[in-house]
Structures are given as C-alpha cells and as structure tokens.
Amino acid sequence: MSLKVQDKTTITKIREDQKESPEQKIKRLETELAVEKEDKLNIMEATAQVYEELLTLKSQIGGTT
C-alpha cells in the first residue's frame, strides 16, 4: 500500500495563505476581549451576590458584619 500525494503545496505556502491581515487580527482580538470582559463581569456579579447573601445570613443568625 502506497501513499499518493495529490496536493504538493508546501506547508510554508499553506501557512502564508492562512495568515490573518492586521484588520482580521484586530477584529478577532476585539471579539475575544469582549467575551473575556463579559465572563469577568459575570464572575464579579456572582461574587457580589454570594457576598450579599452571606451578609444576610450572618445578620439572621446574629453575627456581626
């Protein structure tokens, strides 16, 4: 059994063809940043909610804040 190569394009040529333009890279990075900011905001909101619930529980059992 032999392997027959039909496309003889070099790996270097393939990588050059797949390179992002500066505009494409900026757009991709801006999208990634927006997703990360949203994730961080969600984490901060969840943390604040848990903290508020903790303070409420402490006050209900007579603890100090």
Short mmCIF file of C-alpha atoms in Angstrom, two decimals:
data_model
loop_
_atom_site.label_atom_id
_atom_site.label_comp_id
_atom_site.label_asym_id
_atom_site.label_seq_id
_atom_site.Cartn_x
_atom_site.Cartn_y
_atom_site.Cartn_z
CA MET A 1 0.00 0.00 0.00
CA SER A 2 1.50 3.31 -1.05
CA LEU A 3 0.51 6.83 -0.17
CA LYS A 4 -0.16 9.05 -3.17
CA VAL A 5 0.20 12.78 -2.64
CA GLN A 6 -2.03 14.82 -4.91
CA ASP A 7 -1.59 18.32 -3.48
CA LYS A 8 2.07 19.25 -3.46
CA THR A 9 1.61 22.68 -1.91
CA THR A 10 4.33 23.34 0.66
CA ILE A 11 3.44 23.82 4.31
CA THR A 12 5.04 27.28 4.17
CA LYS A 13 2.72 28.30 1.32
CA ILE A 14 -0.33 26.94 3.14
CA ARG A 15 0.59 28.89 6.30
CA GLU A 16 1.15 32.08 4.30
CA ASP A 17 -2.29 31.68 2.73
CA GLN A 18 -3.86 31.28 6.18
CA LYS A 19 -2.23 34.35 7.75
CA GLU A 20 -4.56 36.98 9.13
CA SER A 21 -4.46 40.52 7.90
CA PRO A 22 -3.92 43.14 10.62
CA GLU A 23 -7.60 44.08 10.35
CA GLN A 24 -8.70 40.46 10.75
CA LYS A 25 -6.43 40.01 13.76
CA ILE A 26 -7.75 43.19 15.40
CA LYS A 27 -11.34 42.07 14.85
CA ARG A 28 -10.60 38.59 16.26
CA LEU A 29 -8.83 40.02 19.31
CA GLU A 30 -11.58 42.56 19.97
CA THR A 31 -14.15 39.75 19.89
CA GLU A 32 -12.07 37.63 22.27
CA LEU A 33 -11.65 40.63 24.59
CA ALA A 34 -15.39 41.29 24.63
CA VAL A 35 -16.05 37.66 25.59
CA GLU A 36 -13.45 37.81 28.38
CA LYS A 37 -14.90 41.08 29.71
CA GLU A 38 -18.39 39.54 29.77
CA ASP A 39 -17.08 36.49 31.63
CA LYS A 40 -15.29 38.68 34.17
CA LEU A 41 -18.41 40.79 34.70
CA ASN A 42 -20.49 37.66 35.28
CA ILE A 43 -17.98 36.41 37.84
CA MET A 44 -17.96 39.76 39.63
CA GLU A 45 -21.77 39.86 39.74
CA ALA A 46 -21.95 36.31 41.09
CA THR A 47 -19.32 37.11 43.72
CA ALA A 48 -21.26 40.20 44.83
CA GLN A 49 -24.47 38.19 45.05
CA VAL A 50 -22.83 35.49 47.18
CA TYR A 51 -21.31 38.15 49.45
CA GLU A 52 -24.68 39.85 49.92
CA GLU A 53 -26.29 36.51 50.73
CA LEU A 54 -23.53 35.79 53.25
CA LEU A 55 -24.10 39.14 54.97
CA THR A 56 -27.84 38.45 55.10
CA LEU A 57 -27.25 35.03 56.67
CA LYS A 58 -24.82 36.46 59.21
CA SER A 59 -27.32 39.11 60.26
CA GLN A 60 -30.09 36.47 60.57
CA ILE A 61 -28.02 34.35 62.95
CA GLY A 62 -26.95 37.35 64.99
CA GLY A 63 -23.42 37.68 63.66
CA THR A 64 -21.60 40.92 63.03
CA THR A 65 -20.88 42.27 59.58
#
